[in-house]
Coordinates of C-alpha atoms (C1' of nucleotides) in Angstrom, one line a residue:
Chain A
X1 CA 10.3 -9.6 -15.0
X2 CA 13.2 -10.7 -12.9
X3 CA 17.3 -10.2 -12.6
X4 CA 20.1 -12.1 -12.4
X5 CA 23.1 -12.1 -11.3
X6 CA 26.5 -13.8 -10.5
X7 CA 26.2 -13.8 -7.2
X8 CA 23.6 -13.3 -4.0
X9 CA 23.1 -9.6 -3.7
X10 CA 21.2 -7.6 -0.5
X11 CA 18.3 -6.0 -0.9
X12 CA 18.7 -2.4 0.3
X13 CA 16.3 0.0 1.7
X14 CA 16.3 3.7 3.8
X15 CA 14.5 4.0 6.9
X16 CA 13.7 7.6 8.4
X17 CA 13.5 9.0 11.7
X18 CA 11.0 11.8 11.2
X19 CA 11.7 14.3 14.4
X20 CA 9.5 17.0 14.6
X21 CA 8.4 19.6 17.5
X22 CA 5.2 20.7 19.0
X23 CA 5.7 24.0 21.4
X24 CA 2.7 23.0 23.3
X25 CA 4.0 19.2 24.0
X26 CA 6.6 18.2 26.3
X27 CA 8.3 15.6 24.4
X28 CA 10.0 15.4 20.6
X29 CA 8.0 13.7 18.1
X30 CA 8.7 10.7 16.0
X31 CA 6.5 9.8 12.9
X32 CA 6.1 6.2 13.1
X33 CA 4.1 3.6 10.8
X34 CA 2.5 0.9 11.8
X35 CA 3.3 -2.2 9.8
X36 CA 0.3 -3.7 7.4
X37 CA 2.1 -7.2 6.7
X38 CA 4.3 -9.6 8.1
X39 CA 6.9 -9.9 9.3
X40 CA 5.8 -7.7 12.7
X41 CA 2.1 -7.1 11.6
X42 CA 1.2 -4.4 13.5
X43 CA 3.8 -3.6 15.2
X44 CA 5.7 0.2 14.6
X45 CA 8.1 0.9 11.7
X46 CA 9.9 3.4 10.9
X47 CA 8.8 4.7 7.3
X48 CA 11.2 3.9 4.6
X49 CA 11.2 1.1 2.0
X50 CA 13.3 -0.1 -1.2
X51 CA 15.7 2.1 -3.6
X52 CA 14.7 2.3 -6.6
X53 CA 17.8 0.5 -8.7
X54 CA 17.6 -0.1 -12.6
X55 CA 20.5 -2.6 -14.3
X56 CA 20.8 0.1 -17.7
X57 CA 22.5 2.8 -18.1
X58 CA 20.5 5.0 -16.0
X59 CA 21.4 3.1 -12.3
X60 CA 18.2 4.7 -10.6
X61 CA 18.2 6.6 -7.5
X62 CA 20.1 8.2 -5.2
X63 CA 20.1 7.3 -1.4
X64 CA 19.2 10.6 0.0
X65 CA 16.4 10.9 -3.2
X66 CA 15.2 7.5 -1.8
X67 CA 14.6 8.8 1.5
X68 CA 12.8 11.6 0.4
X69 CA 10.4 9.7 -1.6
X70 CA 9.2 7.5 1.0
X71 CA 9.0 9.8 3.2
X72 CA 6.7 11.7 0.7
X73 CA 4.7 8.5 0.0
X74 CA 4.2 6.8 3.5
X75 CA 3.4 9.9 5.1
X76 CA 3.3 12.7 3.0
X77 CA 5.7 15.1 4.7
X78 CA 8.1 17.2 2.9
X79 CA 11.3 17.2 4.7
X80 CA 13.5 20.2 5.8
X81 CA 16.4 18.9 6.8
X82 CA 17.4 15.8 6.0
X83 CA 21.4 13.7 7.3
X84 CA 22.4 10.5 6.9
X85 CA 22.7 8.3 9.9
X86 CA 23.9 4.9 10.0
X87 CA 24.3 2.0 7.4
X88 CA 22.7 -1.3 9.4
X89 CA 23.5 -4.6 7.7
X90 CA 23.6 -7.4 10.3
X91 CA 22.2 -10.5 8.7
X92 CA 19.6 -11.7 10.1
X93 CA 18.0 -8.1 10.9
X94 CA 15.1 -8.7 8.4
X95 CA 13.9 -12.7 8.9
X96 CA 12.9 -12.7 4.8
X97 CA 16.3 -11.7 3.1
X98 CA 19.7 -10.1 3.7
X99 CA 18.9 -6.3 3.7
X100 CA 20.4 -3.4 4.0
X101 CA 19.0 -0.7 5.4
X102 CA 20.7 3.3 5.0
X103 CA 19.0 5.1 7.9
X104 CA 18.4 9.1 7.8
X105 CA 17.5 11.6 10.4
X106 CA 15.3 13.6 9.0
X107 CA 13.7 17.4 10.4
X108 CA 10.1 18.8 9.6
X109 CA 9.3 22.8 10.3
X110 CA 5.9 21.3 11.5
X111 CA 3.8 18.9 12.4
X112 CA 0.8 20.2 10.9
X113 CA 0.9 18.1 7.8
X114 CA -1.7 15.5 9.0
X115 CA 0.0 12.5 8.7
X116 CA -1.9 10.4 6.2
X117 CA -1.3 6.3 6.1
X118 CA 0.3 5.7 2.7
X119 CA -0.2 2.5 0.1
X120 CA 2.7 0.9 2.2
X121 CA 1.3 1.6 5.9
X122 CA -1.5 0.7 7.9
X123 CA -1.2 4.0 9.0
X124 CA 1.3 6.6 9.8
X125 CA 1.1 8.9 13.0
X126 CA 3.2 11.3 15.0
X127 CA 4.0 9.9 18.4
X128 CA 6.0 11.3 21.2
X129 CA 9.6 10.3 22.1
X130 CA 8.5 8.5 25.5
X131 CA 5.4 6.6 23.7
X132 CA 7.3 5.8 20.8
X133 CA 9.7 4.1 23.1
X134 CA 7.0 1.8 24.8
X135 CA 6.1 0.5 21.2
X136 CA 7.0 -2.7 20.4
X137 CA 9.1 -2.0 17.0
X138 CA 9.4 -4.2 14.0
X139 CA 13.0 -5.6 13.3
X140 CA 16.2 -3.7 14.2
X141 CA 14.2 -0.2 14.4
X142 CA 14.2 0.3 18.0
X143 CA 17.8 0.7 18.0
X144 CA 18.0 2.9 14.9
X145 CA 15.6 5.2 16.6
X146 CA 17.8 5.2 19.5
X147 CA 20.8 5.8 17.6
X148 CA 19.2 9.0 16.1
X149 CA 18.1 10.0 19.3
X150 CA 21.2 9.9 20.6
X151 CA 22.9 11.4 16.9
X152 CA 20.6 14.4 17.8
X153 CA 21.0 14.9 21.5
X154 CA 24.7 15.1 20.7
X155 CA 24.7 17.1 17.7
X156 CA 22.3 19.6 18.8
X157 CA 25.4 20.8 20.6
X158 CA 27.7 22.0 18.0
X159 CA 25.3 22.8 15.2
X160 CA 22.2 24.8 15.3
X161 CA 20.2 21.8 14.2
X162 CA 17.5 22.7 16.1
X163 CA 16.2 25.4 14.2
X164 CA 15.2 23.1 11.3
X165 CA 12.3 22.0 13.7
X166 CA 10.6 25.5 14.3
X167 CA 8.7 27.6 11.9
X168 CA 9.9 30.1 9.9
X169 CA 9.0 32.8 13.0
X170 CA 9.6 32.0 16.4
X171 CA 9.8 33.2 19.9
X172 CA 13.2 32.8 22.3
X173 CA 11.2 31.6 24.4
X174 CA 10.2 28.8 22.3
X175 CA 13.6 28.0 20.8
X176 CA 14.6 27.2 24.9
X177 CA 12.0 24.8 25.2
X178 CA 13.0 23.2 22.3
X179 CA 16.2 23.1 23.0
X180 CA 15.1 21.4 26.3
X181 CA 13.0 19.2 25.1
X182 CA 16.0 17.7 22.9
X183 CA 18.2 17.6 25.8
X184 CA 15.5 17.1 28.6
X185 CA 17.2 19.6 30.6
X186 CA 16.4 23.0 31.8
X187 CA 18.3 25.7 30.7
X188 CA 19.0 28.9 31.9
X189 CA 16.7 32.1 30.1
X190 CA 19.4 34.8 30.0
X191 CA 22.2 32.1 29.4
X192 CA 20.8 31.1 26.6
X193 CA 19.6 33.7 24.9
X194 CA 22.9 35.2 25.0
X195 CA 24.6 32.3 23.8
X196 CA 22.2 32.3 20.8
X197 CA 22.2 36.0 20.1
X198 CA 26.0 35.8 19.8
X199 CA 25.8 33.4 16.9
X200 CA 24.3 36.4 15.4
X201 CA 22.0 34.5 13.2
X202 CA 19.0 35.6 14.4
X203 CA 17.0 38.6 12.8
X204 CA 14.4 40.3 14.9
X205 CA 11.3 40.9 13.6
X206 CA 8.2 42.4 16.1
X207 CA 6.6 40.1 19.0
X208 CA 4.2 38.3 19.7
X209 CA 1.2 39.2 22.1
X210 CA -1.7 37.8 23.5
X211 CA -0.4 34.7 25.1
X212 CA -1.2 35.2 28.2
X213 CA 0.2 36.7 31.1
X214 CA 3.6 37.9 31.3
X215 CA 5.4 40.4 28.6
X216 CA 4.7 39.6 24.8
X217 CA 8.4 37.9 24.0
X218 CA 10.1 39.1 20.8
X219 CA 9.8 37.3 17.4
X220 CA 12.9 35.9 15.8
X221 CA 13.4 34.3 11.8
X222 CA 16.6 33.4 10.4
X223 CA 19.4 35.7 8.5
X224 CA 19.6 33.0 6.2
X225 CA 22.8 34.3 4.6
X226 CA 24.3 34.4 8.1
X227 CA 23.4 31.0 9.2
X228 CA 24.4 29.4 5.9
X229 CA 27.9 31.0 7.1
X230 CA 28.1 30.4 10.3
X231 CA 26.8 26.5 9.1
X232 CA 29.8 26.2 7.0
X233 CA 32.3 27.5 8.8
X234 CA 31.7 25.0 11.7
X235 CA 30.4 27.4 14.5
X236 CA 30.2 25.6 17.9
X237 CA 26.7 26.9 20.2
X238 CA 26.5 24.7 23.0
X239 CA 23.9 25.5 25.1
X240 CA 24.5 23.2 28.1
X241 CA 26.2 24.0 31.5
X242 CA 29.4 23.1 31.7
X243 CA 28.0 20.6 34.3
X244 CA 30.9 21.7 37.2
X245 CA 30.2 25.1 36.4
X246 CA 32.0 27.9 38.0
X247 CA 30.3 30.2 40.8
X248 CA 29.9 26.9 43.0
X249 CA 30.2 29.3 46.3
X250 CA 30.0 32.5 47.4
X251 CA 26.1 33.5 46.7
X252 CA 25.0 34.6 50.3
X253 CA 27.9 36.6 50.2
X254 CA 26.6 38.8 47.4
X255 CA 23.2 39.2 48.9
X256 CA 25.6 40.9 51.8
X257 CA 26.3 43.8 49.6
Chain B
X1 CA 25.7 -20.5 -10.1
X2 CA 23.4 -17.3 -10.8
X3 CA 21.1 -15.5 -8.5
X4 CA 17.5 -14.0 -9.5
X5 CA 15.3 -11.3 -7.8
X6 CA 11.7 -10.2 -8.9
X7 CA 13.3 -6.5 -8.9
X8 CA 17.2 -5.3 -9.8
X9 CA 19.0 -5.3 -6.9
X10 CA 22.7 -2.9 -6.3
X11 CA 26.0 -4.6 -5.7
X12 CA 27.2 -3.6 -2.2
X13 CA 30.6 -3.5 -1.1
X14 CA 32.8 -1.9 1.7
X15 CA 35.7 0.3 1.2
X16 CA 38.0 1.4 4.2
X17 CA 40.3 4.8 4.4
X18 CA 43.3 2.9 6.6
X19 CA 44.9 5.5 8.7
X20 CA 48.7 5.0 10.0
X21 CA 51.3 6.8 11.7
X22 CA 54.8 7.0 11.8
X23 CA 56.7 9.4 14.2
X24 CA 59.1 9.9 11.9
X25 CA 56.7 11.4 9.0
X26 CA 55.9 15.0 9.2
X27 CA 52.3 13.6 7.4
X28 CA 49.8 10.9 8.3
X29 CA 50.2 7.8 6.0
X30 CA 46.9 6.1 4.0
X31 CA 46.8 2.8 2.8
X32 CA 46.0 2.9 -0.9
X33 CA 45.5 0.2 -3.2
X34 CA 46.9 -0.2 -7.2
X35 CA 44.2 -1.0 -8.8
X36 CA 44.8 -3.9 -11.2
X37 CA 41.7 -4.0 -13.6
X38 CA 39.4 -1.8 -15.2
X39 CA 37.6 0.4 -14.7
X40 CA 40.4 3.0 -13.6
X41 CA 43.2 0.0 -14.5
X42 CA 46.4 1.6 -12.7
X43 CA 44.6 4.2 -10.5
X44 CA 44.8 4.6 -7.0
X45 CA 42.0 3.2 -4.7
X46 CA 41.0 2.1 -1.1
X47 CA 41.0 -1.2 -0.1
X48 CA 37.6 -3.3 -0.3
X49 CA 35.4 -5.4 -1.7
X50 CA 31.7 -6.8 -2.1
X51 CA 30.3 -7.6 1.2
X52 CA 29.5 -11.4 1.5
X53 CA 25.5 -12.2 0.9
X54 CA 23.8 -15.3 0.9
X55 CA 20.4 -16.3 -0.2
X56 CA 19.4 -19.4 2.5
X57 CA 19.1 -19.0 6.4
X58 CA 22.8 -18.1 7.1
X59 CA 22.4 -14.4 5.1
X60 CA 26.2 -13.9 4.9
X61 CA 28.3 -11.7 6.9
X62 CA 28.3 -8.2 9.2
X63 CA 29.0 -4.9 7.2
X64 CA 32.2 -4.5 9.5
X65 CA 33.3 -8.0 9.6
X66 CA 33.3 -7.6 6.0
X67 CA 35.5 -4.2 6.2
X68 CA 38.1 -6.5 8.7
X69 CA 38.2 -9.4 6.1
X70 CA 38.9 -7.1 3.2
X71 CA 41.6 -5.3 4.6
X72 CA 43.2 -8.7 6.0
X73 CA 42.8 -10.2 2.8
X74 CA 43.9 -7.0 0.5
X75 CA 46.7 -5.6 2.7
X76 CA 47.6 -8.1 5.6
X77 CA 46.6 -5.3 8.5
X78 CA 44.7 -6.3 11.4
X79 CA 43.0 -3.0 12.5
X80 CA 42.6 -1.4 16.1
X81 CA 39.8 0.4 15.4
X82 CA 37.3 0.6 12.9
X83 CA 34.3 3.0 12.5
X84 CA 32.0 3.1 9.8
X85 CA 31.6 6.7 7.7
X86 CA 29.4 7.0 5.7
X87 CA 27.4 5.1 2.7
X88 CA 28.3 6.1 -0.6
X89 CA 25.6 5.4 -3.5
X90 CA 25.0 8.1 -6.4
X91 CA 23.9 6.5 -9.1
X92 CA 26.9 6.0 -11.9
X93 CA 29.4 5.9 -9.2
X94 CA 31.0 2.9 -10.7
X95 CA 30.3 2.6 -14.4
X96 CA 29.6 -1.0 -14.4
X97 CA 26.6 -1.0 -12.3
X98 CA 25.0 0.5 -9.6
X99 CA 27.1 -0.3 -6.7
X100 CA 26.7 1.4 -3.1
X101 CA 29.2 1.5 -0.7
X102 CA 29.4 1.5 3.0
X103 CA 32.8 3.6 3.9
X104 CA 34.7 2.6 7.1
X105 CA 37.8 5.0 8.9
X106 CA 40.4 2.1 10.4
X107 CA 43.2 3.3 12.7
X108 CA 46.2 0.9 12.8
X109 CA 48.9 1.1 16.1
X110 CA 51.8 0.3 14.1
X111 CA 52.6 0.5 10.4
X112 CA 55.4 -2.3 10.6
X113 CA 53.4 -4.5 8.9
X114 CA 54.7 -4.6 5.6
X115 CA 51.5 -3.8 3.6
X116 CA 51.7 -6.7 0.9
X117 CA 49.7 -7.5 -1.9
X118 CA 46.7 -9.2 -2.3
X119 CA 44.9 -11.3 -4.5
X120 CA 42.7 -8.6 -5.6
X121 CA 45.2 -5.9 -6.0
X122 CA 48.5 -5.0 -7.9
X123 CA 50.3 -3.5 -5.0
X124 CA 49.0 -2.1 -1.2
X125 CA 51.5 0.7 0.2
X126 CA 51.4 3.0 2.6
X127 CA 51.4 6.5 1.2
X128 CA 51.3 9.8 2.8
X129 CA 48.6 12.2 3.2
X130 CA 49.9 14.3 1.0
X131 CA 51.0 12.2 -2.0
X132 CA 47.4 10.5 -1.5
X133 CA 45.6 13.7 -2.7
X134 CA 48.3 14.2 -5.4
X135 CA 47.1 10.7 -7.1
X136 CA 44.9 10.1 -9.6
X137 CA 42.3 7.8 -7.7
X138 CA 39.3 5.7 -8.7
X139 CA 35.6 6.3 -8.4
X140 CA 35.0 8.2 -5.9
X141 CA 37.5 7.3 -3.3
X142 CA 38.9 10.8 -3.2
X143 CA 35.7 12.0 -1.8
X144 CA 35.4 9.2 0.4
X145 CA 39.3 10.2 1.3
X146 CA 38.3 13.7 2.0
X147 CA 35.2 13.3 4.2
X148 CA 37.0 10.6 6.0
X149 CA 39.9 13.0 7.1
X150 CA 37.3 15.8 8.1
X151 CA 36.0 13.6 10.6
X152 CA 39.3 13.0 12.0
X153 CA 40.3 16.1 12.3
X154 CA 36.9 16.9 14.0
X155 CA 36.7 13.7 15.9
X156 CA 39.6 13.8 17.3
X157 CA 39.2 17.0 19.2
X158 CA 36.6 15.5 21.1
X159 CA 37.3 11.6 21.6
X160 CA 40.5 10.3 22.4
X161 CA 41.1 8.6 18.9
X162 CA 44.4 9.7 18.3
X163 CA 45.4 7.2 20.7
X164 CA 44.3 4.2 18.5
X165 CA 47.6 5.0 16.3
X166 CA 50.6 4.8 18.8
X167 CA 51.8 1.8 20.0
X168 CA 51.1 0.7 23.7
X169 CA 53.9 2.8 24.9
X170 CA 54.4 6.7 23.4
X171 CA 56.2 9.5 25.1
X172 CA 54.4 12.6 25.5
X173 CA 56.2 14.5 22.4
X174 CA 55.3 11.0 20.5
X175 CA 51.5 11.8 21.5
X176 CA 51.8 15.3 20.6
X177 CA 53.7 15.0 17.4
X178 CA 50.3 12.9 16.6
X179 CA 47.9 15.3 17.0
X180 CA 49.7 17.8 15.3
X181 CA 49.9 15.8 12.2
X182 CA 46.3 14.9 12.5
X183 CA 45.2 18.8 13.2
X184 CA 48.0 20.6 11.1
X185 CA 48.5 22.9 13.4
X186 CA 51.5 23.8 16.2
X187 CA 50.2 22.8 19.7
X188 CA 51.9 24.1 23.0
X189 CA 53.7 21.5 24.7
X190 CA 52.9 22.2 28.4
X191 CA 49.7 23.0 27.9
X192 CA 49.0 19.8 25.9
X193 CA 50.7 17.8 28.4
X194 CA 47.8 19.3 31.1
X195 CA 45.1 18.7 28.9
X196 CA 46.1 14.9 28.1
X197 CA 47.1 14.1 31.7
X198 CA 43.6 16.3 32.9
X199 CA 41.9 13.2 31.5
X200 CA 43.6 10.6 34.2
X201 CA 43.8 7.8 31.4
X202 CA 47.5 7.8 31.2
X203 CA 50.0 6.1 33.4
X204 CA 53.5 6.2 33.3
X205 CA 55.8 3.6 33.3
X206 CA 59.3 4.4 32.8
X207 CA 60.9 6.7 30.4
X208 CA 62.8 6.1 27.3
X209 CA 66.9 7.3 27.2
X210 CA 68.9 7.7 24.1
X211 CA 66.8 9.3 21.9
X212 CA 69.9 11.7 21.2
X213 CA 70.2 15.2 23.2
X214 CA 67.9 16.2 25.8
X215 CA 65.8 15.0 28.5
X216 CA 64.3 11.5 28.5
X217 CA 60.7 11.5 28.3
X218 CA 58.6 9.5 30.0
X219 CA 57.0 7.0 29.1
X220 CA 52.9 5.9 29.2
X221 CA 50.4 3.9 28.5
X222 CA 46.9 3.5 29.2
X223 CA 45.2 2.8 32.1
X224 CA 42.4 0.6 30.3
X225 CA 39.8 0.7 32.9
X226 CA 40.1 4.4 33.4
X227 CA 39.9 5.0 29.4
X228 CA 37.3 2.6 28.7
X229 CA 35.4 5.0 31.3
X230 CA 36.3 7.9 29.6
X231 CA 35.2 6.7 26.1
X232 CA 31.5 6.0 27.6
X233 CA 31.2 9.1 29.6
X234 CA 32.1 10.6 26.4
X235 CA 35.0 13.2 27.4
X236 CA 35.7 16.3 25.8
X237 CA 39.2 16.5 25.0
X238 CA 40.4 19.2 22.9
X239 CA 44.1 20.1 22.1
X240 CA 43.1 22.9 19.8
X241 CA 43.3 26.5 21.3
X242 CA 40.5 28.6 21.0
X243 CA 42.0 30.8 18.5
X244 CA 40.2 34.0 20.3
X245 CA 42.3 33.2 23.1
X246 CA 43.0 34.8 26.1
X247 CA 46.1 36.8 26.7
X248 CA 45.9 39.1 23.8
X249 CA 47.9 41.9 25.4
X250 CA 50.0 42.3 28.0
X251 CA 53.2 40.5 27.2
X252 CA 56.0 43.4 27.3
X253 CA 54.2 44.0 30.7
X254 CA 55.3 41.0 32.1
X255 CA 58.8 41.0 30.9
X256 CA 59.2 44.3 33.2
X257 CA 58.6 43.0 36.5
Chain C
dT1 C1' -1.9 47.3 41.0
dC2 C1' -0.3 42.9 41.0
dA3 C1' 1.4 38.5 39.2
dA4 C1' 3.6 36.4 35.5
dA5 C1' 6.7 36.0 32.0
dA6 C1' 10.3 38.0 29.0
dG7 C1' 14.4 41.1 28.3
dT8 C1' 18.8 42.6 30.2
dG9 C1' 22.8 43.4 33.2
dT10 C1' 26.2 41.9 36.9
dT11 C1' 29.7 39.2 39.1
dG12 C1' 32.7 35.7 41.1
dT13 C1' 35.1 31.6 39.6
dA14 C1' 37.5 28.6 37.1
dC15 C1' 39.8 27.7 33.1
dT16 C1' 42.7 28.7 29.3
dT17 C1' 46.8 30.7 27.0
dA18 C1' 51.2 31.9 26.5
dC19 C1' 55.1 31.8 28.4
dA20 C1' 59.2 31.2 31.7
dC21 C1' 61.9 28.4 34.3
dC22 C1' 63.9 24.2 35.8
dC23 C1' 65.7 19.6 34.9
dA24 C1' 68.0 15.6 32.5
dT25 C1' 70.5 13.7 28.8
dG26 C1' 74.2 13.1 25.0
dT27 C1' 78.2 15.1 22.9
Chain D
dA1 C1' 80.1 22.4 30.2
dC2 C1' 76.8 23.3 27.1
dA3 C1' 73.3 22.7 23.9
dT4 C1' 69.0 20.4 23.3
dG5 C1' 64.8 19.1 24.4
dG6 C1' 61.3 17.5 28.0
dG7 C1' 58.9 18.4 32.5
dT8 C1' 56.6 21.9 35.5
dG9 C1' 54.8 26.2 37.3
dT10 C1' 52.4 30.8 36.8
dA11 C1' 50.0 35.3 35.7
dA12 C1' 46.8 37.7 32.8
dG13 C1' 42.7 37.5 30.6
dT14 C1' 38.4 35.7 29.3
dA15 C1' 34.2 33.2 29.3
dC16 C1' 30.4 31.5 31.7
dA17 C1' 27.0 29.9 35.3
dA18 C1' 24.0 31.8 38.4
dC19 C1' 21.0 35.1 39.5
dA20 C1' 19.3 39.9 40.3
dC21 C1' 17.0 43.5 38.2
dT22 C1' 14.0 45.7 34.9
dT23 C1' 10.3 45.9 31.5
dT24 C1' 6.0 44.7 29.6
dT25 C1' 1.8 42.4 29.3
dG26 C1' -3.1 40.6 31.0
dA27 C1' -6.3 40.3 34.7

DNA sequence: TCAAAAGTGTTGTACTTACACCCATGT
DNA sequence: ACATGGGTGTAAGTACAACACTTTTGA
């Protein structure tokens, strides 16, 4: 069966960036594909593929629906948090057609959801942030991944974003190294934990032991009713040093006391 | 000439929300088009149109080149700076098809240019904020209205945007008239004036005289270089007082001394 | 009992806020 | 001269970066 129209119309698709966060590795994840057909045989994809548009009455689906679906096909993950990105139309971007590609960002609690290849994908596996980078990606998605990258790194800031990567229950201790992981920086313990705690968000609920050495840390979940506040009224939690930072002298002379 | 595809494909167009100001209006002014056909014959709309696609090697034109033609061609403005918002594309969001749309912000320096009419439109005109979200408009450009001035209002308190609507030379009150339009909200003059010339992008050349009573103010304009640098670095730049605040006592106190 | 790791408190600095004061212009 | 409005300085108060101290766990 086939459609026509008046004039030459795109063809448009969603692409994901799938972020998700392993306490034991040192680097984000990035669920990538690799490609089963030309064009880029074998190179990595991004997962994503066409939205489903009908010419009736009922116009098919919606953008962020789309996402979900393929996301749900090529790899089986059920996303948790899931933001529109960027629109990416230059011609040329896809060598078979003018498309049109919608890009999300999109969050997973965990990465434990074995990433199964889909009909679409040669197969579909989580890769780290620096590996992902050395791959050779197929059409424009190096620089969508690097766009979300960036989209994250900077948004991470003023919304608590981050917490859409953890389970339900988590250490502070854990939230930190997420948080530097994202912004490959370290961050201070008692800094941040303060700066969290204030958002009052957080509900404690027992600790964890047997990790190790040191003392068992506390275990934290969400006051959802408190976070869905504090998501809509804007709240700003930026856990970064202020880079020029204010007790620049004057430490020996506290020691003197 | 028709067009066929082995699967329905959407129409895509761009729309843009046009931003002006005018030091004289207590409101920022929108561009809004009168539209001239049906669907929503007589409604207010944003300026755009279908985003040029063809079918052989040369696939047509760039999502943003097409926003920049469609304004030129609807409403005679050449824009200063254009950034793209967000991609609209529920399905039913125009009754005659599925249609998705790519939304731009533009800022123009100067709303001299007598918006005109266009081909595709009854009238263009420049409209203020206000009287915008008092009109009936089409679709749903009255979301796509309302998300774009939440990003300028958060935008601007941390990129130097607001700039992008004077002309090359403004006076400090000029500037700060600006961003109290954009914000809503009663700014302190000195304190604005440290914050703007904290960020080293401004020099001044010369000051303007007969603006009725009081002091000249001075004149500026950018320091190119210096701003270019600033927009990279990304620099944080934000009028709005902390509302908390500092000095929260302590004002009879003064007064006695 | 010691090392390791997490929780908690302390403190100087720098920045922000709200003004006050001074200056320049037109009437 | 004086009213009007813009430029400039300043003190109080606060937040925060850095880091010391305390507590709890496993070996």
């Amino acid at each position: 069966m086939s459609h026509t129209y008046s004039y030459p119309r795109p063809a448009v698709t969603v692409d994901c960036v799938l972020f998700g966060f392993r306490p034991d590795a040192a680097d984000l994840q990035v669920l990538l594909i690799e490609r089963a057909d030309e064009p880029h045989e074998g190179a990595a994809a991004l997962p994503g593929g066409f939205v489903e548009v009908r010419d009736g009455g009922d116009q098919g689906e919606d953008l962020e629906a789309a996402a979900r679906r393929e996301l749900l096909e090529e790899t089986g993950v059920k996303v948790d948090y899931l933001e529109q990105l960027y629109t990416f139309g230059k011609p040329g971007r896809d060598p078979r057609g003018r498309v049109i590609t919608v890009a999300y960002i999109a969050l997973v609690r965990s990465t434990d959801h074995a990433a199964r290849a889909g009909s679409d994908a040669a197969g579909a596996s989580w890769v780290s942030l620096r590996d992902a980078r050395a791959r050779v990606m197929a059409f424009d998605h190096r620089e969508i991944l690097d766009m979300a990258v960036a989209r994250l790194r900077g948004k991470v800031r003023y919304a608590p974003l981050g917490f859409a990567l953890l389970p339900e229950r988590f250490t502070m201790p854990e939230l930190r190294s997420l948080y530097e992981t994202i912004l490959d920086a370290p961050l201070d313990r008692g800094n941040f934990r303060n700066a969290v705690l204030r958002l009052g968000v957080l509900k404690k609920v027992g600790q964890r032991k047997g990790n190790g050495a040191g003392r068992a840390p506390d275990l934290y979940q969400f006051d959802k009713r408190a976070y869905d506040r504090a998501t809509r009224e804007g709240i700003s939690f930026d856990p970064v040093p202020d880079s020029k930072g204010p007790p620049r002298v004057a430490r020996a002379e506290r020691k003197r006391r």
